[in-house]
Amino acid sequence: MRLAFRKPSVLLSDVTFCGTEGAHRGDIKIRANKIVSMSRNLDGSKGTLRAEAADAVALPGLVNSHDHLDFSLFPNLGHGPYANYIEWGDDIWQRDKSEIEAVLRVPMRDRLLWGGYRNLFAGVTTVVHHNPYFAAFDRDYPVRVVKDYDWAHSLDLEKERSHIRAGRRPFIIHLAEGTDALARDELDRLHALGALTSKTIIVHGIAIQKESLDNVPKGAGLVWCPSSNQFLFGQTADIKTLATRFRIALGSDSPLTSKGNFLDEIRSARATGIATDRELIAMITQTPASLFGLQGLGNLEEGGIADVLLLDRQGTDPWESLWPATQRNIQLVLKAGKPMYGDERFEPLFEALGRPYDRVNCEGRVKLVGGKFAKLVERIERVLPEARRKISP
Ligand SMILES: [Zn+2]
């Protein structure tokens, strides 16, 4: 006979969260990987782990719509501004070859893992990875990686021409990444190839011209990566105009070109003043959930997947706590109900649902990290000693 041990439910009690009619204060009850109820004074008796969260706000786990998880250990490389992405690639291979080769000595599995942790420490629970999907994402990986996608690098650097086509799955391609004629023509070229459909999701779009927008079908998406654009080209995409035709999501891009982690990217986006706070929130939650077909994600709701981010409460509206937040302010991250990163006071949750985990110091606050994080850091440092400053949460 097999004995089935039922895992305890979790009750996050007295937390502030965003409901359909604004901010609420109440409890969130989670069973297995789902949110089962969100209400006041929920029953937290038998078989329930109660976690007090009166000083926290609850947001949905964030969605980062563009990263290259295998590039996670690179520093910023580039000496821009450049005219387009090809110029940048050629330049860094010429000037920074030894730096690139040093990072590539870290085994792929560890670079990928670090990419997952980088996102987790920024409150991200779902990442859209640009490059081939790796088997490592399926087992004990810190964040969820979108699996159902087709991709091509870009119109000029994609080696397989046959990859430049939009089928039934979301089709992701870097496009119009630059400021010159080459970048400007790319949307028209994509259209001429028949690869601009309602399933197409382009990344960057800096050089897109208003006249080319007529060809954009309803439903197509665009991922905005403001800090990467700024670093390489000294400017970013005209999101206000692009939003008239594209559904917009936000992506960090890789640390080769981005300013920091996903929380920093959100601040970079907000600092442009191009999007309202409400638009920005949609770009990191509901819009990517819809673009990439992520059912039950991007929103806190009964019946939804329990990707929950608890942050130190700062201000009255729950989202106000996000804008200044650093990884230190993240009290807890649950991915599908499993604690992955959080403050020491949530240790009973980690003990019951999140083993193995490690204890690390984050800007003077002790944090618990799910998985074998300390061993990962040791392995990386053995190959890349100078990584020290980058690999603490
Ligand atoms: Zn990219």
mmCIF file of C-alpha atoms and ligand atoms in Angstrom:
data_model
loop_
_atom_site.group_PDB
_atom_site.id
_atom_site.type_symbol
_atom_site.label_atom_id
_atom_site.label_comp_id
_atom_site.label_asym_id
_atom_site.label_seq_id
_atom_site.Cartn_x
_atom_site.Cartn_y
_atom_site.Cartn_z
ATOM 1 C CA MET A 1 0.000 0.000 0.000
ATOM 2 C CA ARG A 2 1.276 3.472 -0.795
ATOM 3 C CA LEU A 3 0.740 6.223 1.649
ATOM 4 C CA ALA A 4 -0.005 9.573 0.112
ATOM 5 C CA PHE A 5 1.150 12.523 2.197
ATOM 6 C CA ARG A 6 -0.861 15.548 1.461
ATOM 7 C CA LYS A 7 1.150 18.748 1.417
ATOM 8 C CA PRO A 8 -0.186 21.486 3.674
ATOM 9 C CA SER A 9 -2.113 24.440 2.289
ATOM 10 C CA VAL A 10 -0.629 27.892 2.755
ATOM 11 C CA LEU A 11 -2.476 30.891 4.091
ATOM 12 C CA LEU A 12 -0.866 34.277 3.519
ATOM 13 C CA SER A 13 -2.787 36.242 6.079
ATOM 14 C CA ASP A 14 -3.731 39.904 6.303
ATOM 15 C CA VAL A 15 -1.884 40.834 3.115
ATOM 16 C CA THR A 16 -2.678 43.784 0.826
ATOM 17 C CA PHE A 17 -3.424 42.796 -2.766
ATOM 18 C CA CYS A 18 -4.970 44.195 -5.914
ATOM 19 C CA GLY A 19 -8.427 42.880 -6.630
ATOM 20 C CA THR A 20 -10.748 43.766 -9.469
ATOM 21 C CA GLU A 21 -11.920 46.860 -7.603
ATOM 22 C CA GLY A 22 -8.589 48.171 -6.365
ATOM 23 C CA ALA A 23 -6.617 47.368 -3.230
ATOM 24 C CA HIS A 24 -7.933 44.870 -0.702
ATOM 25 C CA ARG A 25 -6.662 43.544 2.539
ATOM 26 C CA GLY A 26 -7.296 39.900 3.307
ATOM 27 C CA ASP A 27 -5.975 36.370 3.091
ATOM 28 C CA ILE A 28 -4.737 34.333 0.158
ATOM 29 C CA LYS A 29 -5.120 30.593 0.462
ATOM 30 C CA ILE A 30 -2.976 28.332 -1.685
ATOM 31 C CA ARG A 31 -3.332 24.602 -2.147
ATOM 32 C CA ALA A 32 -0.769 22.712 -4.215
ATOM 33 C CA ASN A 33 -0.018 24.989 -7.201
ATOM 34 C CA LYS A 34 -3.257 27.027 -7.168
ATOM 35 C CA ILE A 35 -4.779 30.000 -5.413
ATOM 36 C CA VAL A 36 -7.978 28.555 -3.973
ATOM 37 C CA SER A 37 -9.416 31.615 -2.250
ATOM 38 C CA MET A 38 -8.793 35.280 -1.681
ATOM 39 C CA SER A 39 -10.970 36.793 0.985
ATOM 40 C CA ARG A 40 -11.140 38.095 4.539
ATOM 41 C CA ASN A 41 -10.708 35.792 7.553
ATOM 42 C CA LEU A 42 -10.188 32.569 5.691
ATOM 43 C CA ASP A 43 -10.093 29.372 7.660
ATOM 44 C CA GLY A 44 -6.491 28.572 8.472
ATOM 45 C CA SER A 45 -6.978 25.651 10.803
ATOM 46 C CA LYS A 46 -6.184 21.994 10.100
ATOM 47 C CA GLY A 47 -3.408 21.213 7.646
ATOM 48 C CA THR A 48 -2.730 24.860 6.856
ATOM 49 C CA LEU A 49 0.519 26.741 7.239
ATOM 50 C CA ARG A 50 -0.297 30.287 8.220
ATOM 51 C CA ALA A 51 2.158 33.042 7.274
ATOM 52 C CA GLU A 52 1.505 36.520 8.631
ATOM 53 C CA ALA A 53 2.066 39.121 5.939
ATOM 54 C CA ALA A 54 0.530 42.283 7.369
ATOM 55 C CA ASP A 55 3.537 44.376 6.300
ATOM 56 C CA ALA A 56 3.506 43.047 2.735
ATOM 57 C CA VAL A 57 1.713 43.553 -0.558
ATOM 58 C CA ALA A 58 0.996 40.618 -2.846
ATOM 59 C CA LEU A 59 1.469 40.931 -6.602
ATOM 60 C CA PRO A 60 1.406 38.277 -9.299
ATOM 61 C CA GLY A 61 4.824 36.772 -10.077
ATOM 62 C CA LEU A 62 6.321 38.987 -12.794
ATOM 63 C CA VAL A 63 6.802 37.940 -16.418
ATOM 64 C CA ASN A 64 10.081 38.896 -18.123
ATOM 65 C CA SER A 65 9.318 38.717 -21.840
ATOM 66 C CA HIS A 66 12.890 38.749 -23.165
ATOM 67 C CA ASP A 67 16.112 37.322 -21.837
ATOM 68 C CA HIS A 68 18.949 35.119 -23.052
ATOM 69 C CA LEU A 69 19.335 32.906 -20.005
ATOM 70 C CA ASP A 70 22.623 31.416 -21.208
ATOM 71 C CA PHE A 71 24.188 34.924 -21.311
ATOM 72 C CA SER A 72 23.523 35.511 -17.614
ATOM 73 C CA LEU A 73 27.124 35.931 -16.471
ATOM 74 C CA PHE A 74 28.278 38.476 -19.014
ATOM 75 C CA PRO A 75 28.987 42.049 -17.996
ATOM 76 C CA ASN A 76 27.770 44.925 -20.200
ATOM 77 C CA LEU A 77 29.796 44.707 -23.401
ATOM 78 C CA GLY A 78 29.665 47.457 -25.970
ATOM 79 C CA HIS A 79 31.101 50.822 -26.871
ATOM 80 C CA GLY A 80 28.114 52.442 -28.558
ATOM 81 C CA PRO A 81 26.150 54.137 -29.785
ATOM 82 C CA TYR A 82 25.899 51.778 -32.735
ATOM 83 C CA ALA A 83 23.790 52.008 -35.888
ATOM 84 C CA ASN A 84 22.460 48.465 -35.606
ATOM 85 C CA TYR A 85 22.832 45.125 -33.821
ATOM 86 C CA ILE A 86 25.272 43.704 -36.377
ATOM 87 C CA GLU A 87 27.755 46.513 -35.725
ATOM 88 C CA TRP A 88 27.551 45.822 -32.005
ATOM 89 C CA GLY A 89 28.127 42.064 -32.397
ATOM 90 C CA ASP A 90 31.152 42.582 -34.635
ATOM 91 C CA ASP A 91 32.591 45.184 -32.276
ATOM 92 C CA ILE A 92 32.416 43.120 -29.080
ATOM 93 C CA TRP A 93 33.872 40.022 -30.742
ATOM 94 C CA GLN A 94 36.784 42.182 -31.807
ATOM 95 C CA ARG A 95 37.356 44.175 -28.635
ATOM 96 C CA ASP A 96 36.084 41.932 -25.844
ATOM 97 C CA LYS A 97 36.957 38.473 -27.100
ATOM 98 C CA SER A 98 38.912 37.427 -23.995
ATOM 99 C CA GLU A 99 36.093 38.558 -21.674
ATOM 100 C CA ILE A 100 33.565 36.601 -23.725
ATOM 101 C CA GLU A 101 35.735 33.500 -23.736
ATOM 102 C CA ALA A 102 36.264 33.684 -19.963
ATOM 103 C CA VAL A 103 32.499 33.605 -19.320
ATOM 104 C CA LEU A 104 31.979 30.819 -21.839
ATOM 105 C CA ARG A 105 34.296 28.620 -19.775
ATOM 106 C CA VAL A 106 31.504 28.322 -17.196
ATOM 107 C CA PRO A 107 29.508 25.221 -18.179
ATOM 108 C CA MET A 108 26.240 25.941 -19.956
ATOM 109 C CA ARG A 109 24.162 24.257 -17.233
ATOM 110 C CA ASP A 110 25.500 26.708 -14.615
ATOM 111 C CA ARG A 111 25.116 29.757 -16.836
ATOM 112 C CA LEU A 112 21.504 28.782 -17.407
ATOM 113 C CA LEU A 113 20.897 28.231 -13.699
ATOM 114 C CA TRP A 114 22.372 31.597 -12.870
ATOM 115 C CA GLY A 115 20.080 33.188 -15.444
ATOM 116 C CA GLY A 116 17.116 31.670 -13.614
ATOM 117 C CA TYR A 117 18.253 32.933 -10.220
ATOM 118 C CA ARG A 118 18.929 36.420 -11.572
ATOM 119 C CA ASN A 119 15.287 36.598 -12.579
ATOM 120 C CA LEU A 120 13.962 34.989 -9.413
ATOM 121 C CA PHE A 121 15.780 37.561 -7.248
ATOM 122 C CA ALA A 122 13.879 40.255 -9.156
ATOM 123 C CA GLY A 123 10.438 38.784 -8.454
ATOM 124 C CA VAL A 124 10.155 37.137 -11.862
ATOM 125 C CA THR A 125 8.504 33.710 -11.979
ATOM 126 C CA THR A 126 8.174 33.342 -15.770
ATOM 127 C CA VAL A 127 10.787 34.136 -18.407
ATOM 128 C CA VAL A 128 10.628 34.136 -22.185
ATOM 129 C CA HIS A 129 14.007 32.845 -23.311
ATOM 130 C CA HIS A 130 15.408 33.771 -26.727
ATOM 131 C CA ASN A 131 17.669 30.977 -28.023
ATOM 132 C CA PRO A 132 16.984 27.240 -28.122
ATOM 133 C CA TYR A 133 14.936 25.737 -25.305
ATOM 134 C CA PHE A 134 17.205 23.720 -23.000
ATOM 135 C CA ALA A 135 16.240 20.516 -21.125
ATOM 136 C CA ALA A 136 17.720 22.150 -17.977
ATOM 137 C CA PHE A 137 14.602 24.358 -17.801
ATOM 138 C CA ASP A 138 12.416 21.327 -17.123
ATOM 139 C CA ARG A 139 14.057 20.130 -13.896
ATOM 140 C CA ASP A 140 14.547 22.099 -10.684
ATOM 141 C CA TYR A 141 14.945 25.365 -12.540
ATOM 142 C CA PRO A 142 14.368 28.517 -10.424
ATOM 143 C CA VAL A 143 11.759 30.069 -12.751
ATOM 144 C CA ARG A 144 9.264 28.875 -15.344
ATOM 145 C CA VAL A 145 10.516 29.226 -18.908
ATOM 146 C CA VAL A 146 7.961 29.552 -21.687
ATOM 147 C CA LYS A 147 8.214 26.405 -23.764
ATOM 148 C CA ASP A 148 5.670 26.788 -26.503
ATOM 149 C CA TYR A 149 7.351 29.175 -28.962
ATOM 150 C CA ASP A 150 9.153 29.420 -32.273
ATOM 151 C CA TRP A 151 12.023 31.828 -32.697
ATOM 152 C CA ALA A 152 14.585 33.241 -35.071
ATOM 153 C CA HIS A 153 17.539 35.390 -34.068
ATOM 154 C CA SER A 154 16.932 38.232 -36.516
ATOM 155 C CA LEU A 155 16.483 38.731 -40.244
ATOM 156 C CA ASP A 156 20.213 38.965 -40.974
ATOM 157 C CA LEU A 157 21.805 36.781 -38.287
ATOM 158 C CA GLU A 158 19.428 33.820 -38.378
ATOM 159 C CA LYS A 159 21.347 30.917 -39.884
ATOM 160 C CA GLU A 160 18.265 28.883 -40.807
ATOM 161 C CA ARG A 161 16.105 30.828 -43.271
ATOM 162 C CA SER A 162 13.319 28.322 -42.697
ATOM 163 C CA HIS A 163 13.053 29.556 -39.086
ATOM 164 C CA ILE A 164 11.776 32.938 -40.241
ATOM 165 C CA ARG A 165 8.128 32.045 -40.378
ATOM 166 C CA ALA A 166 5.168 32.448 -38.077
ATOM 167 C CA GLY A 167 3.099 29.323 -37.542
ATOM 168 C CA ARG A 168 0.604 28.471 -34.849
ATOM 169 C CA ARG A 169 2.846 29.189 -31.874
ATOM 170 C CA PRO A 170 4.155 32.579 -30.769
ATOM 171 C CA PHE A 171 7.015 33.449 -33.146
ATOM 172 C CA ILE A 172 9.704 35.644 -31.575
ATOM 173 C CA ILE A 173 12.339 37.588 -33.525
ATOM 174 C CA HIS A 174 14.691 40.509 -32.810
ATOM 175 C CA LEU A 175 13.632 43.266 -35.197
ATOM 176 C CA ALA A 176 14.453 46.883 -36.044
ATOM 177 C CA GLU A 177 17.209 46.840 -33.427
ATOM 178 C CA GLY A 178 19.107 49.911 -34.490
ATOM 179 C CA THR A 179 18.605 53.373 -35.906
ATOM 180 C CA ASP A 180 19.812 53.095 -39.518
ATOM 181 C CA ALA A 181 18.191 52.118 -42.828
ATOM 182 C CA LEU A 182 18.907 48.415 -42.273
ATOM 183 C CA ALA A 183 16.961 48.439 -39.021
ATOM 184 C CA ARG A 184 14.249 50.702 -40.483
ATOM 185 C CA ASP A 185 13.452 48.328 -43.346
ATOM 186 C CA GLU A 186 13.166 45.194 -41.269
ATOM 187 C CA LEU A 187 9.448 45.317 -40.510
ATOM 188 C CA ASP A 188 8.656 45.641 -44.232
ATOM 189 C CA ARG A 189 11.066 42.794 -44.977
ATOM 190 C CA LEU A 190 9.429 40.587 -42.349
ATOM 191 C CA HIS A 191 6.044 41.366 -43.860
ATOM 192 C CA ALA A 192 7.315 40.560 -47.373
ATOM 193 C CA LEU A 193 8.489 37.168 -46.081
ATOM 194 C CA GLY A 194 4.971 36.455 -44.816
ATOM 195 C CA ALA A 195 6.254 36.233 -41.244
ATOM 196 C CA LEU A 196 4.338 39.174 -39.791
ATOM 197 C CA THR A 197 1.180 37.588 -38.427
ATOM 198 C CA SER A 198 -0.969 37.793 -35.312
ATOM 199 C CA LYS A 199 1.440 35.260 -33.758
ATOM 200 C CA THR A 200 4.538 37.384 -34.389
ATOM 201 C CA ILE A 201 6.245 38.953 -31.391
ATOM 202 C CA ILE A 202 9.057 41.265 -32.281
ATOM 203 C CA VAL A 203 11.745 42.310 -29.853
ATOM 204 C CA HIS A 204 13.006 45.948 -29.795
ATOM 205 C CA GLY A 205 11.381 47.773 -32.727
ATOM 206 C CA ILE A 206 13.449 50.946 -32.221
ATOM 207 C CA ALA A 207 13.621 51.916 -35.898
ATOM 208 C CA ILE A 208 10.059 51.017 -36.875
ATOM 209 C CA GLN A 209 8.459 53.748 -38.960
ATOM 210 C CA LYS A 210 4.860 54.817 -38.556
ATOM 211 C CA GLU A 211 4.155 54.068 -42.251
ATOM 212 C CA SER A 212 5.095 50.401 -41.813
ATOM 213 C CA LEU A 213 2.561 49.908 -39.031
ATOM 214 C CA ASP A 214 -0.320 49.446 -41.468
ATOM 215 C CA ASN A 215 0.945 45.925 -42.127
ATOM 216 C CA VAL A 216 0.817 44.891 -38.477
ATOM 217 C CA PRO A 217 -2.085 42.504 -37.910
ATOM 218 C CA LYS A 218 -4.227 42.620 -34.800
ATOM 219 C CA GLY A 219 -2.777 40.526 -31.992
ATOM 220 C CA ALA A 220 0.915 40.897 -32.848
ATOM 221 C CA GLY A 221 3.212 41.688 -29.948
ATOM 222 C CA LEU A 222 6.298 43.774 -29.279
ATOM 223 C CA VAL A 223 8.758 43.389 -26.429
ATOM 224 C CA TRP A 224 10.265 46.620 -25.203
ATOM 225 C CA CYS A 225 13.788 46.503 -23.697
ATOM 226 C CA PRO A 226 14.511 50.153 -22.850
ATOM 227 C CA SER A 227 17.809 49.898 -20.943
ATOM 228 C CA SER A 228 19.378 47.613 -23.553
ATOM 229 C CA ASN A 229 18.273 49.981 -26.331
ATOM 230 C CA GLN A 230 19.657 52.963 -24.466
ATOM 231 C CA PHE A 231 22.995 51.229 -23.865
ATOM 232 C CA LEU A 232 23.479 50.214 -27.508
ATOM 233 C CA PHE A 233 21.826 53.036 -29.440
ATOM 234 C CA GLY A 234 21.306 55.939 -27.058
ATOM 235 C CA GLN A 235 17.536 55.787 -27.647
ATOM 236 C CA THR A 236 14.584 53.468 -27.338
ATOM 237 C CA ALA A 237 11.435 52.522 -29.228
ATOM 238 C CA ASP A 238 8.504 54.908 -29.663
ATOM 239 C CA ILE A 239 6.236 52.786 -27.515
ATOM 240 C CA LYS A 240 3.318 55.223 -27.613
ATOM 241 C CA THR A 241 3.063 54.947 -31.398
ATOM 242 C CA LEU A 242 3.872 51.238 -31.505
ATOM 243 C CA ALA A 243 1.154 50.515 -28.946
ATOM 244 C CA THR A 244 -1.455 51.657 -31.487
ATOM 245 C CA ARG A 245 -0.795 48.386 -33.382
ATOM 246 C CA PHE A 246 1.195 46.076 -31.130
ATOM 247 C CA ARG A 247 0.440 44.572 -27.737
ATOM 248 C CA ILE A 248 3.450 45.638 -25.640
ATOM 249 C CA ALA A 249 5.354 43.584 -23.072
ATOM 250 C CA LEU A 250 8.557 44.388 -21.181
ATOM 251 C CA GLY A 251 11.801 42.404 -21.317
ATOM 252 C CA SER A 252 15.135 42.840 -19.580
ATOM 253 C CA ASP A 253 17.287 41.436 -22.380
ATOM 254 C CA SER A 254 20.548 39.877 -21.176
ATOM 255 C CA PRO A 255 23.141 41.531 -18.910
ATOM 256 C CA LEU A 256 25.341 41.948 -21.993
ATOM 257 C CA THR A 257 23.339 45.102 -22.670
ATOM 258 C CA SER A 258 20.796 45.685 -19.897
ATOM 259 C CA LYS A 259 21.226 47.949 -16.920
ATOM 260 C CA GLY A 260 20.540 45.472 -14.135
ATOM 261 C CA ASN A 261 17.900 42.930 -13.225
ATOM 262 C CA PHE A 262 14.203 43.005 -14.090
ATOM 263 C CA LEU A 263 13.360 45.396 -11.239
ATOM 264 C CA ASP A 264 15.940 47.811 -12.676
ATOM 265 C CA GLU A 265 14.409 47.345 -16.132
ATOM 266 C CA ILE A 266 10.985 48.281 -14.795
ATOM 267 C CA ARG A 267 12.500 51.446 -13.322
ATOM 268 C CA SER A 268 14.268 52.218 -16.627
ATOM 269 C CA ALA A 269 10.968 51.835 -18.465
ATOM 270 C CA ARG A 270 9.157 54.026 -15.958
ATOM 271 C CA ALA A 271 11.878 56.701 -16.115
ATOM 272 C CA THR A 272 11.287 57.188 -19.857
ATOM 273 C CA GLY A 273 7.830 58.546 -19.042
ATOM 274 C CA ILE A 274 6.564 56.914 -22.251
ATOM 275 C CA ALA A 275 4.105 54.577 -20.546
ATOM 276 C CA THR A 276 1.697 55.161 -17.692
ATOM 277 C CA ASP A 277 2.022 53.066 -14.543
ATOM 278 C CA ARG A 278 -1.091 51.130 -15.508
ATOM 279 C CA GLU A 279 0.328 50.363 -18.968
ATOM 280 C CA LEU A 280 3.624 49.320 -17.442
ATOM 281 C CA ILE A 281 1.914 46.935 -15.023
ATOM 282 C CA ALA A 282 0.108 45.280 -17.939
ATOM 283 C CA MET A 283 3.467 44.870 -19.748
ATOM 284 C CA ILE A 284 4.870 42.709 -16.938
ATOM 285 C CA THR A 285 1.746 40.709 -16.109
ATOM 286 C CA GLN A 286 -1.417 40.288 -18.175
ATOM 287 C CA THR A 287 -0.186 41.253 -21.637
ATOM 288 C CA PRO A 288 2.694 38.715 -21.756
ATOM 289 C CA ALA A 289 0.437 36.088 -20.171
ATOM 290 C CA SER A 290 -1.931 36.580 -23.084
ATOM 291 C CA LEU A 291 0.794 36.916 -25.772
ATOM 292 C CA PHE A 292 2.553 33.719 -24.743
ATOM 293 C CA GLY A 293 -0.580 31.743 -23.834
ATOM 294 C CA LEU A 294 0.215 31.493 -20.105
ATOM 295 C CA GLN A 295 -3.058 30.367 -18.609
ATOM 296 C CA GLY A 296 -3.643 31.255 -14.965
ATOM 297 C CA LEU A 297 -0.610 33.556 -14.808
ATOM 298 C CA GLY A 298 -0.165 37.330 -14.805
ATOM 299 C CA ASN A 299 -2.944 37.936 -12.318
ATOM 300 C CA LEU A 300 -3.798 37.096 -8.711
ATOM 301 C CA GLU A 301 -7.153 35.360 -8.829
ATOM 302 C CA GLU A 302 -8.984 32.422 -7.381
ATOM 303 C CA GLY A 303 -8.311 29.367 -9.493
ATOM 304 C CA GLY A 304 -5.126 30.918 -10.923
ATOM 305 C CA ILE A 305 -1.635 29.483 -10.591
ATOM 306 C CA ALA A 306 -0.006 30.465 -7.289
ATOM 307 C CA ASP A 307 2.845 32.587 -8.615
ATOM 308 C CA VAL A 308 2.874 35.155 -5.828
ATOM 309 C CA LEU A 309 5.314 37.945 -5.054
ATOM 310 C CA LEU A 310 5.273 39.486 -1.560
ATOM 311 C CA LEU A 311 7.005 42.845 -1.249
ATOM 312 C CA ASP A 312 7.662 45.211 1.648
ATOM 313 C CA ARG A 313 4.632 47.498 1.717
ATOM 314 C CA GLN A 314 5.524 51.052 0.666
ATOM 315 C CA GLY A 315 2.606 53.389 -0.076
ATOM 316 C CA THR A 316 -1.120 52.755 -0.313
ATOM 317 C CA ASP A 317 -1.587 51.238 -3.780
ATOM 318 C CA PRO A 318 0.003 47.759 -3.864
ATOM 319 C CA TRP A 319 1.866 48.536 -7.098
ATOM 320 C CA GLU A 320 3.550 51.565 -5.504
ATOM 321 C CA SER A 321 5.654 49.070 -3.573
ATOM 322 C CA LEU A 322 7.132 47.723 -6.790
ATOM 323 C CA TRP A 323 8.681 50.877 -8.222
ATOM 324 C CA PRO A 324 11.380 51.374 -5.547
ATOM 325 C CA ALA A 325 11.811 47.665 -4.729
ATOM 326 C CA THR A 326 15.160 45.899 -4.835
ATOM 327 C CA GLN A 327 15.739 42.214 -4.238
ATOM 328 C CA ARG A 328 16.132 43.052 -0.551
ATOM 329 C CA ASN A 329 12.471 44.181 -0.430
ATOM 330 C CA ILE A 330 11.193 40.882 -1.769
ATOM 331 C CA GLN A 331 9.707 39.066 1.204
ATOM 332 C CA LEU A 332 8.659 35.938 -0.643
ATOM 333 C CA VAL A 333 8.372 34.458 -4.115
ATOM 334 C CA LEU A 334 6.101 31.469 -4.664
ATOM 335 C CA LYS A 335 6.322 29.705 -8.003
ATOM 336 C CA ALA A 336 3.274 27.504 -8.522
ATOM 337 C CA GLY A 337 2.826 27.449 -4.741
ATOM 338 C CA LYS A 338 6.436 26.513 -4.007
ATOM 339 C CA PRO A 339 8.579 28.927 -1.977
ATOM 340 C CA MET A 340 11.649 29.819 -4.052
ATOM 341 C CA TYR A 341 13.093 32.969 -2.461
ATOM 342 C CA GLY A 342 12.188 34.774 0.725
ATOM 343 C CA ASP A 343 12.840 36.124 4.192
ATOM 344 C CA GLU A 344 13.909 33.886 7.052
ATOM 345 C CA ARG A 345 10.562 34.229 8.817
ATOM 346 C CA PHE A 346 8.988 32.140 6.044
ATOM 347 C CA GLU A 347 11.273 29.221 6.889
ATOM 348 C CA PRO A 348 8.351 26.951 7.954
ATOM 349 C CA LEU A 349 7.042 27.254 4.382
ATOM 350 C CA PHE A 350 10.457 26.356 2.948
ATOM 351 C CA GLU A 351 10.742 23.436 5.386
ATOM 352 C CA ALA A 352 7.362 22.060 4.361
ATOM 353 C CA LEU A 353 7.311 22.878 0.641
ATOM 354 C CA GLY A 354 10.622 24.308 -0.517
ATOM 355 C CA ARG A 355 13.453 21.929 0.279
ATOM 356 C CA PRO A 356 16.308 21.956 -0.460
ATOM 357 C CA TYR A 357 17.136 25.588 0.211
ATOM 358 C CA ASP A 358 20.113 27.717 1.203
ATOM 359 C CA ARG A 359 20.552 30.719 3.422
ATOM 360 C CA VAL A 360 22.253 33.763 1.917
ATOM 361 C CA ASN A 361 22.896 37.344 2.895
ATOM 362 C CA CYS A 362 21.217 39.971 0.758
ATOM 363 C CA GLU A 363 22.121 43.583 1.544
ATOM 364 C CA GLY A 364 22.066 42.861 5.280
ATOM 365 C CA ARG A 365 18.917 40.754 5.248
ATOM 366 C CA VAL A 366 19.010 36.947 5.445
ATOM 367 C CA LYS A 367 17.196 35.287 2.555
ATOM 368 C CA LEU A 368 16.300 31.701 1.843
ATOM 369 C CA VAL A 369 16.874 30.484 -1.701
ATOM 370 C CA GLY A 370 15.311 27.331 -3.113
ATOM 371 C CA GLY A 371 17.485 24.727 -4.839
ATOM 372 C CA LYS A 372 21.214 24.194 -4.492
ATOM 373 C CA PHE A 373 22.192 27.821 -4.903
ATOM 374 C CA ALA A 374 25.306 27.876 -2.678
ATOM 375 C CA LYS A 375 26.849 24.988 -4.611
ATOM 376 C CA LEU A 376 26.119 26.774 -7.885
ATOM 377 C CA VAL A 377 27.918 29.905 -6.673
ATOM 378 C CA GLU A 378 30.923 27.794 -5.625
ATOM 379 C CA ARG A 379 31.112 26.118 -9.013
ATOM 380 C CA ILE A 380 30.883 29.392 -10.915
ATOM 381 C CA GLU A 381 33.525 31.061 -8.763
ATOM 382 C CA ARG A 382 35.932 28.234 -9.365
ATOM 383 C CA VAL A 383 35.853 28.985 -13.087
ATOM 384 C CA LEU A 384 35.189 32.716 -12.988
ATOM 385 C CA PRO A 385 36.628 34.192 -9.769
ATOM 386 C CA GLU A 386 35.752 37.740 -10.804
ATOM 387 C CA ALA A 387 32.065 36.804 -10.815
ATOM 388 C CA ARG A 388 31.882 37.347 -7.026
ATOM 389 C CA ARG A 389 30.218 40.762 -7.141
ATOM 390 C CA LYS A 390 27.593 39.519 -9.566
ATOM 391 C CA ILE A 391 26.587 36.289 -7.930
ATOM 392 C CA SER A 392 25.190 37.304 -4.598
ATOM 393 C CA PRO A 393 21.443 37.804 -4.622
HETATM 394 ZN ZN ZN B 1 17.764 39.748 -27.269
#
